[in-house]
PDB file of C-alpha atoms in Angstrom:
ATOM      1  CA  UNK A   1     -16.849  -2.300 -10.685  1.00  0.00           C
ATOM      2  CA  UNK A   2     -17.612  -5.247 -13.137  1.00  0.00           C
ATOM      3  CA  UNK A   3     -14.336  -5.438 -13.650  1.00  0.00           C
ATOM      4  CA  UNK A   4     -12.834  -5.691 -10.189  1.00  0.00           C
ATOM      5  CA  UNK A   5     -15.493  -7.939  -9.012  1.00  0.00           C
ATOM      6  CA  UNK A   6     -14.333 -10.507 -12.251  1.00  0.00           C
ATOM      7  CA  UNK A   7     -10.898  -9.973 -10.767  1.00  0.00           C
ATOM      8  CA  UNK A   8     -12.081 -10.618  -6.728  1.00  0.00           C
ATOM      9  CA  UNK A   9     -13.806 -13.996  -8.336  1.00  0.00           C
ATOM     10  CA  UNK A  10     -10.853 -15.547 -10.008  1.00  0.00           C
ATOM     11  CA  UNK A  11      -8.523 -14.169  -7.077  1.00  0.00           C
ATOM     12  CA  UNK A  12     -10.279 -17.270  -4.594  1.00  0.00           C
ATOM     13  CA  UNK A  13      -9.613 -19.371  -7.439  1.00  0.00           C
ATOM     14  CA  UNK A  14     -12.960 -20.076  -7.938  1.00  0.00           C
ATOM     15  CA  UNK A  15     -14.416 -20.549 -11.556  1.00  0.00           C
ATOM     16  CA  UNK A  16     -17.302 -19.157 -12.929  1.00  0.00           C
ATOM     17  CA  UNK A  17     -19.280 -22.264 -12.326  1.00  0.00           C
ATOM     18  CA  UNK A  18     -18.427 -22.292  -8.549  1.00  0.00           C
ATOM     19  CA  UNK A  19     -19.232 -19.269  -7.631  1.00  0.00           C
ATOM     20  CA  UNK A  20     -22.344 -20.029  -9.620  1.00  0.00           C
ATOM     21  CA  UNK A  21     -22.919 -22.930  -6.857  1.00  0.00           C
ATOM     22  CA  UNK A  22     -21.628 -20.934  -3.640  1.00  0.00           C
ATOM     23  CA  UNK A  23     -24.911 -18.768  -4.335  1.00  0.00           C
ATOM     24  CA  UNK A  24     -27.634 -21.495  -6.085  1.00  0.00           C
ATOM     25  CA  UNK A  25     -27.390 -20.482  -9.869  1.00  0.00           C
ATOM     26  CA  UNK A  26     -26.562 -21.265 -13.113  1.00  0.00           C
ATOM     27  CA  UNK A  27     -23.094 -20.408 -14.428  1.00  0.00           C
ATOM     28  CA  UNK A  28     -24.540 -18.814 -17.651  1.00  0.00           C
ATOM     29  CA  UNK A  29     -25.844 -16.245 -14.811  1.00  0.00           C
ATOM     30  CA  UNK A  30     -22.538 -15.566 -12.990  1.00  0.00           C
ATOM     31  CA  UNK A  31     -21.203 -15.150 -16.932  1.00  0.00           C
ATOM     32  CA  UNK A  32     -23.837 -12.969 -17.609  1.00  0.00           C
ATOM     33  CA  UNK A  33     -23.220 -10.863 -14.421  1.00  0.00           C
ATOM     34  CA  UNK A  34     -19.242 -10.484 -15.633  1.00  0.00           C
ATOM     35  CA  UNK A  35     -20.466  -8.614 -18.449  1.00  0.00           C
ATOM     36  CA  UNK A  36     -22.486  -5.991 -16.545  1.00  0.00           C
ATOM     37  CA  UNK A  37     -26.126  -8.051 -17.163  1.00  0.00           C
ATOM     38  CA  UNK A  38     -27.815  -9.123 -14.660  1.00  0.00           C
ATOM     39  CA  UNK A  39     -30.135  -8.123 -11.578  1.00  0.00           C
ATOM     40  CA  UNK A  40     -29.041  -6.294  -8.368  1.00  0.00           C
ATOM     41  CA  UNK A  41     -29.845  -9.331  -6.436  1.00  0.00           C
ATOM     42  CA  UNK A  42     -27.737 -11.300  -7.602  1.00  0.00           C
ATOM     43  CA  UNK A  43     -24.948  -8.681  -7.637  1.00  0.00           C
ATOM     44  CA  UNK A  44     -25.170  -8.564  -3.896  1.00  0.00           C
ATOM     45  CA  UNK A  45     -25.188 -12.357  -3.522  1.00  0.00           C
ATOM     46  CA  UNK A  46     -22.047 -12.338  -5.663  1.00  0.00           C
ATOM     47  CA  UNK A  47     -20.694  -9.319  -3.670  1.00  0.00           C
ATOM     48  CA  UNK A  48     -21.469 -11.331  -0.058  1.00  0.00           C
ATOM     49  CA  UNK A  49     -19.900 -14.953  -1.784  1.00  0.00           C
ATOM     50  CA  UNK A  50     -16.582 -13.022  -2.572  1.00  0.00           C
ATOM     51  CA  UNK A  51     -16.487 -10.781   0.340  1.00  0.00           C
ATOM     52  CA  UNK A  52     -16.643  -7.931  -2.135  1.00  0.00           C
ATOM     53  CA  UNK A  53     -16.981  -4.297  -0.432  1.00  0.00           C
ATOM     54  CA  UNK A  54     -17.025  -1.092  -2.013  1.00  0.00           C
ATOM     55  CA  UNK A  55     -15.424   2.014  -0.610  1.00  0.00           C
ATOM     56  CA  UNK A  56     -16.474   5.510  -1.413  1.00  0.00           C
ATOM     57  CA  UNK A  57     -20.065   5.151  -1.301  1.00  0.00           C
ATOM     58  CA  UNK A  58     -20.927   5.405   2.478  1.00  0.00           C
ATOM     59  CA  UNK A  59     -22.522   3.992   4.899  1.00  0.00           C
ATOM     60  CA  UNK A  60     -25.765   1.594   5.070  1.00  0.00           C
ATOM     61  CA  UNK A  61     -25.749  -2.263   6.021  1.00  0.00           C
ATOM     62  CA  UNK A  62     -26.374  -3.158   2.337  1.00  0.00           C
ATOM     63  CA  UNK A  63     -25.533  -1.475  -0.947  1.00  0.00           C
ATOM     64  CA  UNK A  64     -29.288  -0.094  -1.828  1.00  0.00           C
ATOM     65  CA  UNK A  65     -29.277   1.485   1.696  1.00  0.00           C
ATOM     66  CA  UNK A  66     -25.882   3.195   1.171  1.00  0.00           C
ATOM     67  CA  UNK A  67     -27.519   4.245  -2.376  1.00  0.00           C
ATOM     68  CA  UNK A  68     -30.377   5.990  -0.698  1.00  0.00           C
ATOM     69  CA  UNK A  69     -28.653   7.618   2.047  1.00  0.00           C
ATOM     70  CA  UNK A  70     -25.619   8.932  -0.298  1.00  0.00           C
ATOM     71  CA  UNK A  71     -28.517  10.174  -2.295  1.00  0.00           C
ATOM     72  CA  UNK A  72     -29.643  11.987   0.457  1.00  0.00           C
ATOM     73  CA  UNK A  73     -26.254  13.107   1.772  1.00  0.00           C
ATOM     74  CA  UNK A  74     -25.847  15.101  -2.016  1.00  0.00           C
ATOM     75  CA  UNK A  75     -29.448  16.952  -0.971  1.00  0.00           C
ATOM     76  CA  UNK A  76     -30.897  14.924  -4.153  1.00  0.00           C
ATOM     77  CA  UNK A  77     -34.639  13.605  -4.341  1.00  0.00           C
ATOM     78  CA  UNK A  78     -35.463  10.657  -5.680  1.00  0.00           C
ATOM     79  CA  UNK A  79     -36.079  13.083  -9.228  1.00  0.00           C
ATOM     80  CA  UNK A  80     -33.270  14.706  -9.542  1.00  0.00           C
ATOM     81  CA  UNK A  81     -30.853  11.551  -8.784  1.00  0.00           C
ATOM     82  CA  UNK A  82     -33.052   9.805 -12.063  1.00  0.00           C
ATOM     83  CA  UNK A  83     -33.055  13.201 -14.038  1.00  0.00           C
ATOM     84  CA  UNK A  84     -28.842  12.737 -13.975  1.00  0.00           C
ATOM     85  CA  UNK A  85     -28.672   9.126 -14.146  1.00  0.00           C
ATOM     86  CA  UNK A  86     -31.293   8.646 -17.187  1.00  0.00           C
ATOM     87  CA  UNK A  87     -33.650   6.729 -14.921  1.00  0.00           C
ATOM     88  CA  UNK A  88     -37.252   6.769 -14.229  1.00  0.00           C
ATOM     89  CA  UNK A  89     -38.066   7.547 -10.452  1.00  0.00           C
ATOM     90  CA  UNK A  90     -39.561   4.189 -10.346  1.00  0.00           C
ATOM     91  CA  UNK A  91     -36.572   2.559 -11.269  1.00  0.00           C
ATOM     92  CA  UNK A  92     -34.185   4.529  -8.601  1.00  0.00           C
ATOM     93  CA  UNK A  93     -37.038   3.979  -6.049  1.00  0.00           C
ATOM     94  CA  UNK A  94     -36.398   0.187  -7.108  1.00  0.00           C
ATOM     95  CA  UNK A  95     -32.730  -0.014  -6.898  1.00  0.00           C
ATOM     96  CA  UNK A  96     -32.876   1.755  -3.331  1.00  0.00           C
ATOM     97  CA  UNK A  97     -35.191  -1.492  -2.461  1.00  0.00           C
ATOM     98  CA  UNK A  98     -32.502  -3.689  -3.888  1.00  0.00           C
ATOM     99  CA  UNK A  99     -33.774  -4.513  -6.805  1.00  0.00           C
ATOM    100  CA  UNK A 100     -33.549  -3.391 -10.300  1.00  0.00           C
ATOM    101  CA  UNK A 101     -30.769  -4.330 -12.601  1.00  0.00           C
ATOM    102  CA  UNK A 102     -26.753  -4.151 -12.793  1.00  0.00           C
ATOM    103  CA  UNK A 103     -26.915  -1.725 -16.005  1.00  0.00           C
ATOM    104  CA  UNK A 104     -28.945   0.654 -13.854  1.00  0.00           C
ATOM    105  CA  UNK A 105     -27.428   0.213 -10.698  1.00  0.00           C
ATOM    106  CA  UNK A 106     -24.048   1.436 -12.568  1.00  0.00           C
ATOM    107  CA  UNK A 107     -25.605   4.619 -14.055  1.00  0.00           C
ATOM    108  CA  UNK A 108     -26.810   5.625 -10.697  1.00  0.00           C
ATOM    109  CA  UNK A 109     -23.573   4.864  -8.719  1.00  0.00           C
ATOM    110  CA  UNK A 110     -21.501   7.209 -11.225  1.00  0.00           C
ATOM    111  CA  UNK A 111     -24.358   9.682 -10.362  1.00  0.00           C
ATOM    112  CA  UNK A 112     -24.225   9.510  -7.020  1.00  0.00           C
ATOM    113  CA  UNK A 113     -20.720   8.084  -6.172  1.00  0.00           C
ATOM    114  CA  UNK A 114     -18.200   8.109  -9.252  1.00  0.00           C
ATOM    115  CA  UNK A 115     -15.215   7.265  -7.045  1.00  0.00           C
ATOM    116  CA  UNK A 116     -16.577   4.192  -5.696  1.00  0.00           C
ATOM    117  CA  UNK A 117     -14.198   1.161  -5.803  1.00  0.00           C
ATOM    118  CA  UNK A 118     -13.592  -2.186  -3.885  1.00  0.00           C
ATOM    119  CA  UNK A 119     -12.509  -2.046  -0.832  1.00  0.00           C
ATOM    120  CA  UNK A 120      -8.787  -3.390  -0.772  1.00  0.00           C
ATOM    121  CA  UNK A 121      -8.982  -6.584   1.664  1.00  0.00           C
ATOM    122  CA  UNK A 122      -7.554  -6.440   5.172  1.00  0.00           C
ATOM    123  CA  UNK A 123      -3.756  -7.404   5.467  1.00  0.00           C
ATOM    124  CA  UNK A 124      -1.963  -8.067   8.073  1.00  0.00           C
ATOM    125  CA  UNK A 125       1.765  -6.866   8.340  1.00  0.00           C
ATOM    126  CA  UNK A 126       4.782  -7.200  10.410  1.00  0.00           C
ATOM    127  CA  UNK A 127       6.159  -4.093   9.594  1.00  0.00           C
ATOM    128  CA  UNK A 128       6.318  -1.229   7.026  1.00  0.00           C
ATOM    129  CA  UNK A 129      10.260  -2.198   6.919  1.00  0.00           C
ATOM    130  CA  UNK A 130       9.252  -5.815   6.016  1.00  0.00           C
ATOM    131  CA  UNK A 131       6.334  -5.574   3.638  1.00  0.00           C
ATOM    132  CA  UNK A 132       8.174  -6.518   0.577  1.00  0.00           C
ATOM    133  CA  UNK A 133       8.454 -10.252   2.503  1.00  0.00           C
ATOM    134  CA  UNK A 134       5.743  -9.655   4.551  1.00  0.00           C
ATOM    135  CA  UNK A 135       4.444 -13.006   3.786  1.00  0.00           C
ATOM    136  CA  UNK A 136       7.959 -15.002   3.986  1.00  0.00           C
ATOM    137  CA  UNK A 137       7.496 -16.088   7.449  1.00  0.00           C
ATOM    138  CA  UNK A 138       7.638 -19.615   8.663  1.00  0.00           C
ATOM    139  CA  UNK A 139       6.136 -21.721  11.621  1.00  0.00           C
ATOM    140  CA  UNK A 140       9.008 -22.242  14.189  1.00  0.00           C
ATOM    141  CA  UNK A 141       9.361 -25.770  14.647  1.00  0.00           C
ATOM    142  CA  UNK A 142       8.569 -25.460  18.968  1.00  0.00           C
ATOM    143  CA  UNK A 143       5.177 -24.482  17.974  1.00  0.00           C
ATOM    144  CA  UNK A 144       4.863 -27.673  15.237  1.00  0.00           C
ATOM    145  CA  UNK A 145       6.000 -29.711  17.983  1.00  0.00           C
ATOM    146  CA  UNK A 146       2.686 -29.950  19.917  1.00  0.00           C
ATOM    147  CA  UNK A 147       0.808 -30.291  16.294  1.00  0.00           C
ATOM    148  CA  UNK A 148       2.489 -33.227  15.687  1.00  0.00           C
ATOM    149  CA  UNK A 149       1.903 -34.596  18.733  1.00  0.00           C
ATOM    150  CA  UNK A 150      -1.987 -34.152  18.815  1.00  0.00           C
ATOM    151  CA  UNK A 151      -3.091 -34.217  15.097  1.00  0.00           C
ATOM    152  CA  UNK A 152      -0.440 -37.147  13.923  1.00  0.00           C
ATOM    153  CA  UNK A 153       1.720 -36.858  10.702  1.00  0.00           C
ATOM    154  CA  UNK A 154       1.469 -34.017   8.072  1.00  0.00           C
ATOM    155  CA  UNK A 155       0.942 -35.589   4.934  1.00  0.00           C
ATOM    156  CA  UNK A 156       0.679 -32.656   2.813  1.00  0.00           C
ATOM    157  CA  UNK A 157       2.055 -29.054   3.426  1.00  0.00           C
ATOM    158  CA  UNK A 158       0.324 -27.212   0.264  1.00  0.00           C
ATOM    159  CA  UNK A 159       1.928 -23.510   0.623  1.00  0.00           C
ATOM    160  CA  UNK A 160       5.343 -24.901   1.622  1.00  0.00           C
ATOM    161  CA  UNK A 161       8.960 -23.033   1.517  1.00  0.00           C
ATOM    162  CA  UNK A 162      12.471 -24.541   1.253  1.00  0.00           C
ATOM    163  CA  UNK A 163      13.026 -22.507   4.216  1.00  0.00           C
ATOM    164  CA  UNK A 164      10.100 -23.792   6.264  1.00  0.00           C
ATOM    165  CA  UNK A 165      10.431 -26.186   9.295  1.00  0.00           C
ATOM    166  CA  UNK A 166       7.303 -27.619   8.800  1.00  0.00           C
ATOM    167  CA  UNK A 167       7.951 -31.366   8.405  1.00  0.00           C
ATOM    168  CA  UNK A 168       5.136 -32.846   5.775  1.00  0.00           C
ATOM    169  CA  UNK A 169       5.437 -35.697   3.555  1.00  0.00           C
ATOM    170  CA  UNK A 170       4.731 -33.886  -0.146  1.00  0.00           C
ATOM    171  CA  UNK A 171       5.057 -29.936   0.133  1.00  0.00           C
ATOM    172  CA  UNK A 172       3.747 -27.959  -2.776  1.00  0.00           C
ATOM    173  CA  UNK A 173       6.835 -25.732  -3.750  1.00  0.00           C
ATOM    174  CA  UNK A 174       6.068 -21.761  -5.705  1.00  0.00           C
ATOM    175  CA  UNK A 175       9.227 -21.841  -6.074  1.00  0.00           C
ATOM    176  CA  UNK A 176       9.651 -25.065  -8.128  1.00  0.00           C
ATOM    177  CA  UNK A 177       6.448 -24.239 -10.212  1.00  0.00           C
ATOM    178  CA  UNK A 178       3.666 -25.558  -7.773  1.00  0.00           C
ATOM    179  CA  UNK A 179       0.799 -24.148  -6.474  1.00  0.00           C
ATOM    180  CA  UNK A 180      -1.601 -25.006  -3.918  1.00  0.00           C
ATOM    181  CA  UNK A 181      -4.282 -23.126  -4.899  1.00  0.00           C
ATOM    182  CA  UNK A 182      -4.800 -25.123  -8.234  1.00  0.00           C
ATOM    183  CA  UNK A 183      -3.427 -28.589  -7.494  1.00  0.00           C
ATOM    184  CA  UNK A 184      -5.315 -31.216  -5.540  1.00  0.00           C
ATOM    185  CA  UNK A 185      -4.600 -32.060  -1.981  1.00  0.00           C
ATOM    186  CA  UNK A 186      -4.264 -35.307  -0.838  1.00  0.00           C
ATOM    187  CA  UNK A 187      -3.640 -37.645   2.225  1.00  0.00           C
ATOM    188  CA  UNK A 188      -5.381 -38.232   5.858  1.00  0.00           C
ATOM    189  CA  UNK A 189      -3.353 -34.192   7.450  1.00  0.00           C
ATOM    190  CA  UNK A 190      -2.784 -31.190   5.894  1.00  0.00           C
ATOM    191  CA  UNK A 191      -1.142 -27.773   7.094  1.00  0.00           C
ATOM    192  CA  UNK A 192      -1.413 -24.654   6.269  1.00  0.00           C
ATOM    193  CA  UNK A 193       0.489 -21.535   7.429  1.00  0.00           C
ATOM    194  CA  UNK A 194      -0.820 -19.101   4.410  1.00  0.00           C
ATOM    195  CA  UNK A 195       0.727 -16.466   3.110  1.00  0.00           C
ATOM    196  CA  UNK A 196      -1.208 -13.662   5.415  1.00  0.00           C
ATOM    197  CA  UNK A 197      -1.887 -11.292   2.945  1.00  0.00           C
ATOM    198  CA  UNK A 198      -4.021 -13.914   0.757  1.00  0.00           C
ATOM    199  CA  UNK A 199      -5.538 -15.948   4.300  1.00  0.00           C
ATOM    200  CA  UNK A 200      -9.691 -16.015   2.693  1.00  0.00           C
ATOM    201  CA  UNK A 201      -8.199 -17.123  -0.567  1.00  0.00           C
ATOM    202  CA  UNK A 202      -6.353 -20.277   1.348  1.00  0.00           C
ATOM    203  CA  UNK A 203      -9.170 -20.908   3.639  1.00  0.00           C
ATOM    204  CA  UNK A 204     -11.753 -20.907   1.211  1.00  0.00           C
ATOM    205  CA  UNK A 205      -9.157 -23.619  -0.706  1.00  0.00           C
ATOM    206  CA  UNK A 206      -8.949 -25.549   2.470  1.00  0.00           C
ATOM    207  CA  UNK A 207     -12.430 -26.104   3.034  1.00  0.00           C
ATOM    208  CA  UNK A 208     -13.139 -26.793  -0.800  1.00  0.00           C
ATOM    209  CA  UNK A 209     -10.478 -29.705  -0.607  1.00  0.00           C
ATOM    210  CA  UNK A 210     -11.928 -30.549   2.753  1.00  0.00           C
ATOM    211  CA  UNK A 211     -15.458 -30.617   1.684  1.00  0.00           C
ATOM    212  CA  UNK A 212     -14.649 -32.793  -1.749  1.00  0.00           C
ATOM    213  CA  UNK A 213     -12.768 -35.081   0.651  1.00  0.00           C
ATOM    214  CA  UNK A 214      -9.381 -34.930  -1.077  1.00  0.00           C
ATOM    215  CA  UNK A 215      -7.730 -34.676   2.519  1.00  0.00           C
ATOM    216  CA  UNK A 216      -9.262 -35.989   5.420  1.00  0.00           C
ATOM    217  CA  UNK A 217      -8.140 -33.430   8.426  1.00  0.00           C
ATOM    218  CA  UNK A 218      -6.850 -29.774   7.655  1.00  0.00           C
ATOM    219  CA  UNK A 219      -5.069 -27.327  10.381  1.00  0.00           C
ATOM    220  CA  UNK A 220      -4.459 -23.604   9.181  1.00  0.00           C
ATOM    221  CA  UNK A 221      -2.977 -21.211  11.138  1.00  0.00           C
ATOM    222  CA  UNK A 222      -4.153 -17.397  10.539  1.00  0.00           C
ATOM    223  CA  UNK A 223      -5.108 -14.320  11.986  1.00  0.00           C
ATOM    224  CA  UNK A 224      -8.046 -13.772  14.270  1.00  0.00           C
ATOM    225  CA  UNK A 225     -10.373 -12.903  11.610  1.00  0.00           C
ATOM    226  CA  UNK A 226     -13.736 -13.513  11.972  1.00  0.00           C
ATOM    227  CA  UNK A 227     -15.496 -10.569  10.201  1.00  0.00           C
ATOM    228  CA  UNK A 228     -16.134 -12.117   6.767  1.00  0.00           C
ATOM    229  CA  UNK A 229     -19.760 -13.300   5.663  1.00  0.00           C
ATOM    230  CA  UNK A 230     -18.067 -16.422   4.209  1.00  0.00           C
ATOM    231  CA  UNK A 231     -16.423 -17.421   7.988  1.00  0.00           C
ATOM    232  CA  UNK A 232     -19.704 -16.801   9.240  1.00  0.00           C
ATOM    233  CA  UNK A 233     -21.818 -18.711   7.103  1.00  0.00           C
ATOM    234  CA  UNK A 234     -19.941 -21.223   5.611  1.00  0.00           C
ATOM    235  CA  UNK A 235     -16.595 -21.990   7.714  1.00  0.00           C
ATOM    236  CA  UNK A 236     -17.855 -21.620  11.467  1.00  0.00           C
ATOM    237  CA  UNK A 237     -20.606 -24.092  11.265  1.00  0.00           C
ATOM    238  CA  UNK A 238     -17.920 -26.749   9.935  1.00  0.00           C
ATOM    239  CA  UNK A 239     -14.562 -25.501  11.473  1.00  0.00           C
ATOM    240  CA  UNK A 240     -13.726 -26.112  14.651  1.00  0.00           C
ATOM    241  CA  UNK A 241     -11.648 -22.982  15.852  1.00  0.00           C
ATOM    242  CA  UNK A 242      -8.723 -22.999  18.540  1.00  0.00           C
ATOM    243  CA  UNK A 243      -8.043 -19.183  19.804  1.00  0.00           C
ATOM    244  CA  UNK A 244      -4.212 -19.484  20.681  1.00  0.00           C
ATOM    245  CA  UNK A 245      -2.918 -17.530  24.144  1.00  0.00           C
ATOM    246  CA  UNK A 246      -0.079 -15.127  23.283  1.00  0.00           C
ATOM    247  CA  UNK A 247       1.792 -14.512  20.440  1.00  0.00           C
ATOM    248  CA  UNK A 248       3.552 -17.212  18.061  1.00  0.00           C
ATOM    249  CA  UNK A 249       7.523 -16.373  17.271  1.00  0.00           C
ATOM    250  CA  UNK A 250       7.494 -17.017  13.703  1.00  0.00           C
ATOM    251  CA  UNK A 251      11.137 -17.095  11.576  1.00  0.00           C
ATOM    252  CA  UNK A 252      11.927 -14.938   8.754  1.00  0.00           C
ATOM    253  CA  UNK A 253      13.682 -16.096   5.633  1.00  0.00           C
ATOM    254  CA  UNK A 254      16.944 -15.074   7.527  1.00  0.00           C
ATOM    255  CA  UNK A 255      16.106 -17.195  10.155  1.00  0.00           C
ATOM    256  CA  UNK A 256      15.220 -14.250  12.840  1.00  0.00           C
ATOM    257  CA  UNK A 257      12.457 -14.663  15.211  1.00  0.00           C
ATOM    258  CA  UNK A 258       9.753 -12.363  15.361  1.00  0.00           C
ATOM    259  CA  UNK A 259       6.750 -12.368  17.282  1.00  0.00           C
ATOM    260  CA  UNK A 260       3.307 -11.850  15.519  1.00  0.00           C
ATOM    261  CA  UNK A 261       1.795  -8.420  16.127  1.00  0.00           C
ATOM    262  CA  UNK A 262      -1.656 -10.091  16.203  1.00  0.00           C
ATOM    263  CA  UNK A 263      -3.486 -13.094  17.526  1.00  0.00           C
ATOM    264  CA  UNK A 264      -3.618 -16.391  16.192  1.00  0.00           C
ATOM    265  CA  UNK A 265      -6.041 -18.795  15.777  1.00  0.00           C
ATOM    266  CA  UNK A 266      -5.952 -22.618  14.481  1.00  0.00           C
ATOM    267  CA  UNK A 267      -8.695 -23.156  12.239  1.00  0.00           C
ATOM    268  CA  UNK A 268      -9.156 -27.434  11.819  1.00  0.00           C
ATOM    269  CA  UNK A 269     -10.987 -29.221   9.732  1.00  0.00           C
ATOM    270  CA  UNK A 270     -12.220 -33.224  10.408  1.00  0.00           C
ATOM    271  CA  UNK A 271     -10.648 -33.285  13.763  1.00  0.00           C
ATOM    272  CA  UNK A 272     -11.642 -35.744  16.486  1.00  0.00           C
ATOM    273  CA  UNK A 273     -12.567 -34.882  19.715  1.00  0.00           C
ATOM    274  CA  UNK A 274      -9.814 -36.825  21.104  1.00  0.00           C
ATOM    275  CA  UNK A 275      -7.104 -35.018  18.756  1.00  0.00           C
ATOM    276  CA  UNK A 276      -8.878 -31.405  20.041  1.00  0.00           C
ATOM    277  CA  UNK A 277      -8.268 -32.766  23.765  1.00  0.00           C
ATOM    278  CA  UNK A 278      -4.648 -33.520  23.453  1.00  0.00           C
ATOM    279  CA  UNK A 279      -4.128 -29.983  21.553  1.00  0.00           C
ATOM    280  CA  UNK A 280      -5.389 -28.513  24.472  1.00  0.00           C
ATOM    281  CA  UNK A 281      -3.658 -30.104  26.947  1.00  0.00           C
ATOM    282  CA  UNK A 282      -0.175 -29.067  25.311  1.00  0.00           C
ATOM    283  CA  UNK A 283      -0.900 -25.662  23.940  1.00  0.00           C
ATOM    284  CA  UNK A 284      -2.473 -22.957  25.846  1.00  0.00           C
ATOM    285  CA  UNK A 285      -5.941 -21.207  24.311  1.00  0.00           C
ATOM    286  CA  UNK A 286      -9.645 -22.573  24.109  1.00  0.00           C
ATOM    287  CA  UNK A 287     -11.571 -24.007  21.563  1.00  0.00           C
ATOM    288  CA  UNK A 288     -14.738 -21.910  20.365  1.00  0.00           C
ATOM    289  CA  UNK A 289     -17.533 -24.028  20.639  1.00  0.00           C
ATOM    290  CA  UNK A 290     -18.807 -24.871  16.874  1.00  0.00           C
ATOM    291  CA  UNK A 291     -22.083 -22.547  15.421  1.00  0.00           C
ATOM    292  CA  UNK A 292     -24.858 -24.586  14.108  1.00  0.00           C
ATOM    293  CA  UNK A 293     -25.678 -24.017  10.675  1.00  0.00           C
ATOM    294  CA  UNK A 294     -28.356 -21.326  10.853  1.00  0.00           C
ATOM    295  CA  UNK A 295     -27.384 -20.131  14.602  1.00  0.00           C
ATOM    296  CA  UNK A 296     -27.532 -16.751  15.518  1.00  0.00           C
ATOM    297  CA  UNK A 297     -30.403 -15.804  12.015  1.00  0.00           C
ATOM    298  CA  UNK A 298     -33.458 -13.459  12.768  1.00  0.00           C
ATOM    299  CA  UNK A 299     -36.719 -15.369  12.354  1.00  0.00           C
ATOM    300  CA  UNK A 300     -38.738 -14.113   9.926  1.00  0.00           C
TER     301      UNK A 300
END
């Protein structure tokens, strides 16, 4: 698990010290955490920063809930789950609170649920015939028409292709050795048509870039996915969000048109209210209206 989650942190992009920041600590604590030391809390707030899931435990809404009912799904009491694990009852009655520490919380899992593992993040496919290019699709230049239009000139196209029709000023090529998830952004518009199997890891770039003001407007069009804890808390309240009618026909690197087989939304960054009104007016869909930080929280 230590392991994977290491992996799940550098797979954003994000270093050690960022993560650190995304939850308020010190980086000597996220280091500390890759090593297997460290508390439960902060486990979870690393787990909920990364969008990290595990499978193969069961249900609960957090991970000491799913402890204590797969405990009780085995027919174990709170004794004979510590009698296996090595633990004291206290400490098990602890780590089902969610507390407790990471070196514990590991002993108990293999007790109770050895074949526990991430959860592989959600992709989104256009075929099973397709999926080894299932990300080589490009935005058709009728639909790039009406960004243009609205939003102004593309400055900066940071997960560009040769093939792409997407006209932008710099594009960051893979396949001459660049890669926007590394290099800098720059310029007043930048847009981003992800590759769909990676879409957190380009949105969490986007607003990072946005946020340290290294591009002044960005535009990404993705999937409708709005179940992450990161889109919820950190994106929505800064994003605003334009849920597209129909489906987009999007080119494949033979130049074939194929429709989506999901929705689309465009999620922008630093737009104006008057750029947002001429989108509209050419493109049909509706803007979400934008979440206030803290919106939607139980009171205490």
């Amino acid at each position: 698990m230590i392991k994977d989650l290491r992996e799940a942190r550098r797979s954003t992009g994000w270093s050690q010290k960022t993560l650190a920041e995304r939850i308020r600590t010190d980086a000597q604590v996220v280091k500390r955490l890759e090593r297997g030391v460290g508390t439960v809390t902060t486990l979870m707030a690393v787990m909920a920063a990364l969008d990290y899931r595990l499978t193969g435990v069961g249900p609960g809404r957090d991970l000491p809930d799913q402890l204590r009912r797969r405990r009780l799904k085995k027919a174990l009491t709170v004794e004979a789950a510590a009698g296996r694990a090595g633990l004291s009852r206290a400490t098990v009655r602890n780590l089902e609170r969610g507390g407790g520490s990471v070196a514990s919380l590991l002993r108990l899992l293999a007790v109770l649920a050895p074949g526990a593992r991430r959860r592989a993040p959600e992709r989104s496919y256009w075929g099973q015939a397709d999926k080894e290019d299932r990300d080589s699709r490009f935005t058709p230049a009728e639909f790039m028409a009406p960004i243009y239009d609205a939003f102004g000139e593309i400055e900066i196209d940071p997960c560009g292709n040769v093939l792409s029709p997407v006209i932008a000023r710099r594009r960051i090529l893979l396949s001459e050795g660049g890669d926007g998830l590394t290099e800098d952004w720059n310029g007043t518009l930048a847009f981003v048509n992800p590759p769909y199997s990676e879409v957190l890891k380009w949105l969490r770039r986007a607003y990072d870039q946005w946020r340290a003001g290294n591009v002044q407007t960005v535009l990404c069009l993705v999937p409708v996915r709005t179940d992450s804890a990161w889109f919820h808390d950190t994106l929505s309240p800064d994003a605003d969000i334009y849920f597209l009618q129909g489906r987009v026909k999007f080119l494949d690197s033979r130049g074939k048109a194929q429709h989506t087989p999901f929705a689309l939304m465009l999620v922008c960054l630093g737009t104006t209210a008057e750029q947002k009104r001429r989108y509209a007016q050419s493109v049909t869909g509706f803007w979400m209206p934008r979440r206030a930080a803290g919106e939607g929280e139980i009171a205490a």
